[in-house]
PDB file of C-alpha atoms in Angstrom:
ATOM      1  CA  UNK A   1     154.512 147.722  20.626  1.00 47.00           C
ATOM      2  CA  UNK A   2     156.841 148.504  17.241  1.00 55.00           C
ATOM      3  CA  UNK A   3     156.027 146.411  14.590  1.00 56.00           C
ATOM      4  CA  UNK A   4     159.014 146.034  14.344  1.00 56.00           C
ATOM      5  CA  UNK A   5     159.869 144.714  17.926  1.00 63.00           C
ATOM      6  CA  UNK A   6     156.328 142.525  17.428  1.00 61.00           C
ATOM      7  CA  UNK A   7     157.995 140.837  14.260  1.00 62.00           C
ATOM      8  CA  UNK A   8     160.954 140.287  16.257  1.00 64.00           C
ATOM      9  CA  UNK A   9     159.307 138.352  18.675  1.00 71.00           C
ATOM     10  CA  UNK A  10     157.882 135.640  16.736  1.00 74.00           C
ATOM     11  CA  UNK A  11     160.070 132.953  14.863  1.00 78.00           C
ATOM     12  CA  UNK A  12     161.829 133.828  11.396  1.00 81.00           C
ATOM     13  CA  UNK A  13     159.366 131.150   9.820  1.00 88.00           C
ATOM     14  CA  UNK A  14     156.033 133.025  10.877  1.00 87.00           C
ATOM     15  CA  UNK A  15     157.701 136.404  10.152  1.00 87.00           C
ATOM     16  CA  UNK A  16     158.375 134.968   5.996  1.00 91.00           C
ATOM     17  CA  UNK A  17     154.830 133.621   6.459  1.00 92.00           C
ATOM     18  CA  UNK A  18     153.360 136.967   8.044  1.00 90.00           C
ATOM     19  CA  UNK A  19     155.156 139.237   5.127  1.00 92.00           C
ATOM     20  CA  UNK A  20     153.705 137.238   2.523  1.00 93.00           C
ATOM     21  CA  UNK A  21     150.213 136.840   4.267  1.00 93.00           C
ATOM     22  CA  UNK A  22     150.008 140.626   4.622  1.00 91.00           C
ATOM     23  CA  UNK A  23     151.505 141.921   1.146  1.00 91.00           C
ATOM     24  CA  UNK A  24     149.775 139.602  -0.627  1.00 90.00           C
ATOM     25  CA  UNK A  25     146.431 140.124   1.202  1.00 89.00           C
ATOM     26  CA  UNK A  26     147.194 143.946   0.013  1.00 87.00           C
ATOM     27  CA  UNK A  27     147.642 143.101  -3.372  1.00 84.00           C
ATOM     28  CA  UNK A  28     144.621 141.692  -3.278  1.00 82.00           C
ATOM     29  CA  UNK A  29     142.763 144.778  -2.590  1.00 75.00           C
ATOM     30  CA  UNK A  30     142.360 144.796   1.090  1.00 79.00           C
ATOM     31  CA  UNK A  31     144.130 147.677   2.802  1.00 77.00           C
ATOM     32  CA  UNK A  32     147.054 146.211   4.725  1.00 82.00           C
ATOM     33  CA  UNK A  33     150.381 147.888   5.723  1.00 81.00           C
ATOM     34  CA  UNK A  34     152.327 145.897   3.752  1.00 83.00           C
ATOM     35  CA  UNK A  35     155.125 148.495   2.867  1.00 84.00           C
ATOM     36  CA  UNK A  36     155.787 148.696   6.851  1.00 84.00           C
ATOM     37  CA  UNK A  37     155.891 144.882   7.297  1.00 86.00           C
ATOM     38  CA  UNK A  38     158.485 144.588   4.714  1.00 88.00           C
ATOM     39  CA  UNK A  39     160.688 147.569   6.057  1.00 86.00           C
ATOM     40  CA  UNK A  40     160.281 146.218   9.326  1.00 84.00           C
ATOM     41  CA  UNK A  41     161.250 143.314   8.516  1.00 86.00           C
ATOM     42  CA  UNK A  42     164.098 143.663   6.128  1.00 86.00           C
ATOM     43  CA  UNK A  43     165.200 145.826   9.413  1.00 84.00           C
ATOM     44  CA  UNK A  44     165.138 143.044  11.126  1.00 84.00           C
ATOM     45  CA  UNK A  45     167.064 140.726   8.406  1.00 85.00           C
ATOM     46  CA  UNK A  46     169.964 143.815   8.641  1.00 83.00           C
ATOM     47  CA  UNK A  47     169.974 142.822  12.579  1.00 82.00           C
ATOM     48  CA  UNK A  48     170.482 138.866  11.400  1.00 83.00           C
ATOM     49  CA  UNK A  49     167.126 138.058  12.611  1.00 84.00           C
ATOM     50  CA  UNK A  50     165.955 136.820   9.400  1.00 87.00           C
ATOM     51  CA  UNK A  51     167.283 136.197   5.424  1.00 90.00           C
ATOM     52  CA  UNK A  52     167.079 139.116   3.874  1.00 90.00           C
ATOM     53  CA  UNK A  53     166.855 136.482   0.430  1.00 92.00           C
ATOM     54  CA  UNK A  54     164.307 134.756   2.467  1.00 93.00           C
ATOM     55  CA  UNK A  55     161.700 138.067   2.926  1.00 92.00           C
ATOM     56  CA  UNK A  56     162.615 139.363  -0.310  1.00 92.00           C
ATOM     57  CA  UNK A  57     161.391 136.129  -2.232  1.00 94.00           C
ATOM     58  CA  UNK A  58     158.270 135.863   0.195  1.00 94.00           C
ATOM     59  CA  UNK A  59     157.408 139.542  -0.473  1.00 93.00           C
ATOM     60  CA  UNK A  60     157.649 139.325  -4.105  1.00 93.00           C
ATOM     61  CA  UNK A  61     155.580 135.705  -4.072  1.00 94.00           C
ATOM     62  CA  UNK A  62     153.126 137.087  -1.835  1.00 93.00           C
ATOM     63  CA  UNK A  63     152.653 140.488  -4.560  1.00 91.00           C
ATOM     64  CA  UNK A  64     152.723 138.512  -7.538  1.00 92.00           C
ATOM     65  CA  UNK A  65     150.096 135.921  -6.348  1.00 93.00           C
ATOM     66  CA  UNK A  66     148.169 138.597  -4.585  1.00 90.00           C
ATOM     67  CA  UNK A  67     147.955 141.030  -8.017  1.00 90.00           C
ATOM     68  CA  UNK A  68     146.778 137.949  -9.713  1.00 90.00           C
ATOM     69  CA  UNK A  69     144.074 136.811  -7.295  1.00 91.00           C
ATOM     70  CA  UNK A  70     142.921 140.790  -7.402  1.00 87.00           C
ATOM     71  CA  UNK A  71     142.901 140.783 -11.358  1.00 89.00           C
ATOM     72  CA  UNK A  72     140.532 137.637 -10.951  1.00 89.00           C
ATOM     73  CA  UNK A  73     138.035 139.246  -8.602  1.00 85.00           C
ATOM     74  CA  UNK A  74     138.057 142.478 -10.688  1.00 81.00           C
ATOM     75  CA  UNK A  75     137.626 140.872 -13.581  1.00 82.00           C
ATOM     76  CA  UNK A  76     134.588 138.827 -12.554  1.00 82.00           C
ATOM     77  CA  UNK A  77     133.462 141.699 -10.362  1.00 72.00           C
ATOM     78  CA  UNK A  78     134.195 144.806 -12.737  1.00 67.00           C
ATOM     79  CA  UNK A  79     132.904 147.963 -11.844  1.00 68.00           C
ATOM     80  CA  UNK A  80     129.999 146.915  -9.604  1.00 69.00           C
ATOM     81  CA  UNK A  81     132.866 145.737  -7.477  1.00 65.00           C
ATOM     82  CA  UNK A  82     134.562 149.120  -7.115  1.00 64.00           C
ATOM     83  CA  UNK A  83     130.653 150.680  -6.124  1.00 66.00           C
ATOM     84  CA  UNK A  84     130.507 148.440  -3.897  1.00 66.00           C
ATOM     85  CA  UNK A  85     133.578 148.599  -2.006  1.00 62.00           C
ATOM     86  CA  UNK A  86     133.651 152.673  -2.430  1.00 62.00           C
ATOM     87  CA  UNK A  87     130.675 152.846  -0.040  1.00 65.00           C
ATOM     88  CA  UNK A  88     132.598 150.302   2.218  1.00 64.00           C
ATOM     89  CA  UNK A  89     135.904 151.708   2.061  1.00 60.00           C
ATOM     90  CA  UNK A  90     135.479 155.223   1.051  1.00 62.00           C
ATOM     91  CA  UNK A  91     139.028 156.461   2.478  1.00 62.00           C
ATOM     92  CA  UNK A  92     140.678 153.835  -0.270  1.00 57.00           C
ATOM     93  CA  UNK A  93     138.050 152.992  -2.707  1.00 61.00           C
ATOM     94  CA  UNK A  94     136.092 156.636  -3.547  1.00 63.00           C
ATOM     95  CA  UNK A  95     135.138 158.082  -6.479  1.00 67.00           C
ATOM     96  CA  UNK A  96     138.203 160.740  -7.147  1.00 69.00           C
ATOM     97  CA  UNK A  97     140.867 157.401  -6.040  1.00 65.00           C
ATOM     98  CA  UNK A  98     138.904 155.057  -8.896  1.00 69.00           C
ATOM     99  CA  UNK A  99     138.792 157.827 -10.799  1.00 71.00           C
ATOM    100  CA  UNK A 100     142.500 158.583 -10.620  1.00 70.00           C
ATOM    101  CA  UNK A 101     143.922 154.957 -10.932  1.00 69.00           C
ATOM    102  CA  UNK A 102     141.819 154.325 -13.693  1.00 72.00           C
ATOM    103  CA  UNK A 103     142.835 157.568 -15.503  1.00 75.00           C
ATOM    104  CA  UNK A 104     146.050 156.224 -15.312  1.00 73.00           C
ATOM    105  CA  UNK A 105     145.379 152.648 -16.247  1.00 73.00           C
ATOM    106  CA  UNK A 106     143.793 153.768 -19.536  1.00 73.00           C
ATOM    107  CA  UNK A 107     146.928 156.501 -20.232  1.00 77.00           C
ATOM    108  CA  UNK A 108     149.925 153.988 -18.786  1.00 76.00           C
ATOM    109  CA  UNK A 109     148.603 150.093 -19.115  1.00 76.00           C
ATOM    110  CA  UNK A 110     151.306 148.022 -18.255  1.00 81.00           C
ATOM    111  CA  UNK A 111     153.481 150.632 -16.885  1.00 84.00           C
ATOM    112  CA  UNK A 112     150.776 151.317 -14.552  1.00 80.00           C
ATOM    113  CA  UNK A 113     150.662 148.028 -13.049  1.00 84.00           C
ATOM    114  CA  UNK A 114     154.494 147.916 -13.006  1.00 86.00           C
ATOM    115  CA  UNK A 115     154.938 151.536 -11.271  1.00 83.00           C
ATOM    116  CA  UNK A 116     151.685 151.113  -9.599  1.00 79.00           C
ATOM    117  CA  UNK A 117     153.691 148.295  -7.114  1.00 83.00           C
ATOM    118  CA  UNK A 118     155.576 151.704  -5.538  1.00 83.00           C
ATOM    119  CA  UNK A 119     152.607 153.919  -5.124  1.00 78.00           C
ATOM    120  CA  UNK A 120     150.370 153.154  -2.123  1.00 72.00           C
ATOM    121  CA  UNK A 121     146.946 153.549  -3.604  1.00 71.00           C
ATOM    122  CA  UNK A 122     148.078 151.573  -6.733  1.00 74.00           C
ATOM    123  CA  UNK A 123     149.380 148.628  -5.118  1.00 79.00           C
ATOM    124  CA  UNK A 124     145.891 148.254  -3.513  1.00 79.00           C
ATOM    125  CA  UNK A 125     143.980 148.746  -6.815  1.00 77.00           C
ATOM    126  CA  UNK A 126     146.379 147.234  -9.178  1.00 80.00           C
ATOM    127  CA  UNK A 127     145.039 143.992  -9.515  1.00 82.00           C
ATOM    128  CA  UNK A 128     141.499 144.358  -8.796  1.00 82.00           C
ATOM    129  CA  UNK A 129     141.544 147.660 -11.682  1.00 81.00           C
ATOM    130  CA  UNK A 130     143.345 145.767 -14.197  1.00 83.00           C
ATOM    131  CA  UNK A 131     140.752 142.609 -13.669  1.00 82.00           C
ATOM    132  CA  UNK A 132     137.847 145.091 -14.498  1.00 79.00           C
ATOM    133  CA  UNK A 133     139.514 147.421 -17.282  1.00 77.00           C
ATOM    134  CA  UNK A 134     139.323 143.696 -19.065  1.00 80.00           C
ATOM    135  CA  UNK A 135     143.793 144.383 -19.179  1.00 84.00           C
ATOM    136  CA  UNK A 136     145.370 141.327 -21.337  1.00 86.00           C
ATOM    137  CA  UNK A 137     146.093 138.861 -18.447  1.00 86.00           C
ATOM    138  CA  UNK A 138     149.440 138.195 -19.960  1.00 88.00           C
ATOM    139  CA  UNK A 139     149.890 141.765 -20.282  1.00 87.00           C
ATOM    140  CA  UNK A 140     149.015 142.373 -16.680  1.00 88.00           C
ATOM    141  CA  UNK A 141     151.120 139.246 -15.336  1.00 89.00           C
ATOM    142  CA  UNK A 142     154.555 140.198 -17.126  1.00 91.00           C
ATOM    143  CA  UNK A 143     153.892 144.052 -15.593  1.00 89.00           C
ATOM    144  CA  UNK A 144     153.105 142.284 -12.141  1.00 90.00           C
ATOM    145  CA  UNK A 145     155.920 139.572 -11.675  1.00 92.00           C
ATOM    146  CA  UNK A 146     158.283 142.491 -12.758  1.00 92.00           C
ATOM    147  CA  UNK A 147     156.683 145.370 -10.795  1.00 90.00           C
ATOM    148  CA  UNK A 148     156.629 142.749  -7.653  1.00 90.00           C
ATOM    149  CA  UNK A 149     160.165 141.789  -7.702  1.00 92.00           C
ATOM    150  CA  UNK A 150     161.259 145.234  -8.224  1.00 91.00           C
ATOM    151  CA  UNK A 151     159.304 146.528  -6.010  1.00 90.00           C
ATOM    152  CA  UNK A 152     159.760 144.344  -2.882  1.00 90.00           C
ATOM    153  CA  UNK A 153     163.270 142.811  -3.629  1.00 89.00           C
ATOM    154  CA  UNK A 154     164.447 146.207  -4.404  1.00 89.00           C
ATOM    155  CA  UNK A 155     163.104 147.365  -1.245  1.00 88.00           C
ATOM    156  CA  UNK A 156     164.418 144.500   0.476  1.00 89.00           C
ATOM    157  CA  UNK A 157     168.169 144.916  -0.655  1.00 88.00           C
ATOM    158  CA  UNK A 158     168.145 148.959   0.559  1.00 86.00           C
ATOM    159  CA  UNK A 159     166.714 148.598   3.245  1.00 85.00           C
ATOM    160  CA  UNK A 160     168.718 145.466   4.740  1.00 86.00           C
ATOM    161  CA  UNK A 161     172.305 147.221   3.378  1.00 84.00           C
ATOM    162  CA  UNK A 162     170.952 150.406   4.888  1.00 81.00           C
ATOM    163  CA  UNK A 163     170.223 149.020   7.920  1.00 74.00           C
ATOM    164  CA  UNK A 164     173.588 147.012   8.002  1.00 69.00           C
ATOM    165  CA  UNK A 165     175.982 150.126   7.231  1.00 65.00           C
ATOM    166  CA  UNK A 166     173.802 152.264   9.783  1.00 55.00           C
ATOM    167  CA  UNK A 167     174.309 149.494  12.793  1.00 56.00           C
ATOM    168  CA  UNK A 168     177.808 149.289  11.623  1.00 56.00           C
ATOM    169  CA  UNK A 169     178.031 153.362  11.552  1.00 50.00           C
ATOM    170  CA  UNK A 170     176.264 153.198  15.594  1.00 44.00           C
ATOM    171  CA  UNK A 171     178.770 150.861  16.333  1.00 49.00           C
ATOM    172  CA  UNK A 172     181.826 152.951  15.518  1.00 51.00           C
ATOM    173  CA  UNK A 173     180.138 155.992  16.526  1.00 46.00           C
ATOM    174  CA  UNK A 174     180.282 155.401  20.195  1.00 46.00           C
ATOM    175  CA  UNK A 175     184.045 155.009  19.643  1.00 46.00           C
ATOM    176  CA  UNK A 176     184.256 158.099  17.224  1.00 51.00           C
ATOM    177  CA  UNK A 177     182.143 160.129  19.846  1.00 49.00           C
ATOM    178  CA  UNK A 178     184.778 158.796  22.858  1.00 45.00           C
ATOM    179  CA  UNK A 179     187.919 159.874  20.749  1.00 52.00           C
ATOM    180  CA  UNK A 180     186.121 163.728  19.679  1.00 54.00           C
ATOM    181  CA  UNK A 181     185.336 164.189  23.334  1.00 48.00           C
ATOM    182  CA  UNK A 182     188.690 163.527  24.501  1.00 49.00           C
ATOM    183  CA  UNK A 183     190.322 165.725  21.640  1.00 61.00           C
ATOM    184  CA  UNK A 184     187.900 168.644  22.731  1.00 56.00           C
ATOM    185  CA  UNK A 185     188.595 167.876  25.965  1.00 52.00           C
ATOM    186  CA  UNK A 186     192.504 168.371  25.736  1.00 59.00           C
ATOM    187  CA  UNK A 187     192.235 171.637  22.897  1.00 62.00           C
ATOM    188  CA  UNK A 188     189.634 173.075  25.239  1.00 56.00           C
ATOM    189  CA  UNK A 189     191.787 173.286  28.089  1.00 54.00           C
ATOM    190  CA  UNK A 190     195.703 173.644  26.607  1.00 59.00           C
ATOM    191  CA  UNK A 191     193.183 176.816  24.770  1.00 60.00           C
ATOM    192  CA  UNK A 192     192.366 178.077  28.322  1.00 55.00           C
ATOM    193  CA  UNK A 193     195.739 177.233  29.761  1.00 59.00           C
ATOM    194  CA  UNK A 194     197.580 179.403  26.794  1.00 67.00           C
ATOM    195  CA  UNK A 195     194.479 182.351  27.577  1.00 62.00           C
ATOM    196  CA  UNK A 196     195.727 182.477  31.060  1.00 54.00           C
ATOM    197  CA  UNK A 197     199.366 182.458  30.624  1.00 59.00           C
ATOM    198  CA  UNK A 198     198.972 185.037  27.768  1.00 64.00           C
ATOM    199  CA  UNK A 199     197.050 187.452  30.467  1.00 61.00           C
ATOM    200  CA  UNK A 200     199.145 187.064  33.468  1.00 56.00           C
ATOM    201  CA  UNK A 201     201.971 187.992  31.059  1.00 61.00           C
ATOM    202  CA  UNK A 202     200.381 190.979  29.779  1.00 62.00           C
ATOM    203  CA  UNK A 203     199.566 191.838  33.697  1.00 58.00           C
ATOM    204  CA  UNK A 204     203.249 191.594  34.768  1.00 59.00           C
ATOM    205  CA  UNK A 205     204.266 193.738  31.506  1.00 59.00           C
ATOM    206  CA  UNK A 206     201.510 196.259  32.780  1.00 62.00           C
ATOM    207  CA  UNK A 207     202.977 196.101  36.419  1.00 57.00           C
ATOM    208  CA  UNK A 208     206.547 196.526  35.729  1.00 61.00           C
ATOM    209  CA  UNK A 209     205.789 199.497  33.731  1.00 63.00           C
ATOM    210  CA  UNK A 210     203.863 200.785  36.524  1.00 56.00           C
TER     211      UNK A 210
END
């Protein structure tokens, strides 16, 4: 099943509750597809399913409060963490990923954390990198409260008026298709009724010459 047709199965409550859950679990540090529960369900919100406002605000909480919880376990875990969960997790936490992020944690700071919320890998070391780089934690939460609610209200809104103007587009289009296949329909044949005439004329000009 879709995840989007799962989502749209449950009530709207445990679908604000499940886009929290999962983004902010993410933020933490745990690999979750929290991008695809969002678009799914801003998707749905475009459909009238849910409040777009609704999954917007529980997206952002749930990446702001998930950063945060990340930048505490880094911080108290530092870089025996990262060893740790690079053996574990080698396809998100290896060497040349930890290597990368934290390349551009040193070059970026805050600007990492804030643009790190729209890169995949990022948004899963964000918080947990920051915590063990030792980042300011005021630093870190004013890049993270912004970088959340850009992130997932921003993705929110396109998505959800996206999704609106496209249902709105299918709607019409049926319409739209009806009124181009009837117009074909007539040009195609007063086009074959003008070929005709136009050649049985030229035969009867051929024949009375004969």
């Amino acid at each position: 099943m879709h995840v989007e047709e799962w989502l749209q199965s449950i009530p709207a409550v445990w679908v604000y509750a499940l886009v929290g859950l999962v983004i902010g679990l993410e933020s933490l540090g745990i690999p979750l597809p929290g991008e695809i529960v969002l678009v799914s369900s801003a998707l749905l919100a475009a459909k009238g399913v849910v409040s777009p406002v609704t999954v917007g605000v529980c997206a952002s909480a749930g990446a702001i409060v998930g950063d945060s919880i990340g930048y505490l376990i880094g911080k108290k875990g530092g870089k025996p963490l990262f060893d740790r969960l690079g053996r574990r997790f080698p396809k998100h936490f290896g060497p040349a990923h930890l290597a990368k992020a934290e390349t551009m944690f040193q070059r970026y700071g805050m600007w990492a954390v804030f643009f790190g919320r729209f890169v995949a890998l990022l948004r899963i070391l964000a918080g947990p990198l920051a915590g063990a780089l030792r980042m300011p934690y005021w630093r870190f939460l004013v890049a993270n409260v912004l970088g959340g609610i850009a992130w997932a209200g921003g993705t929110t809104a396109a998505v959800y008026y996206l999704g609106v103007v496209a249902e709105q587009w299918l709607k019409g289009f049926s319409w739209v298709g009806l009124a181009a296949a009837v117009l074909f329909g007539i040009g195609t044949t007063l086009w074959l009724k003008k070929r005709v005439a136009a050649r049985a004329a030229a035969e009867e000009v051929s024949a009375q010459s004969a």
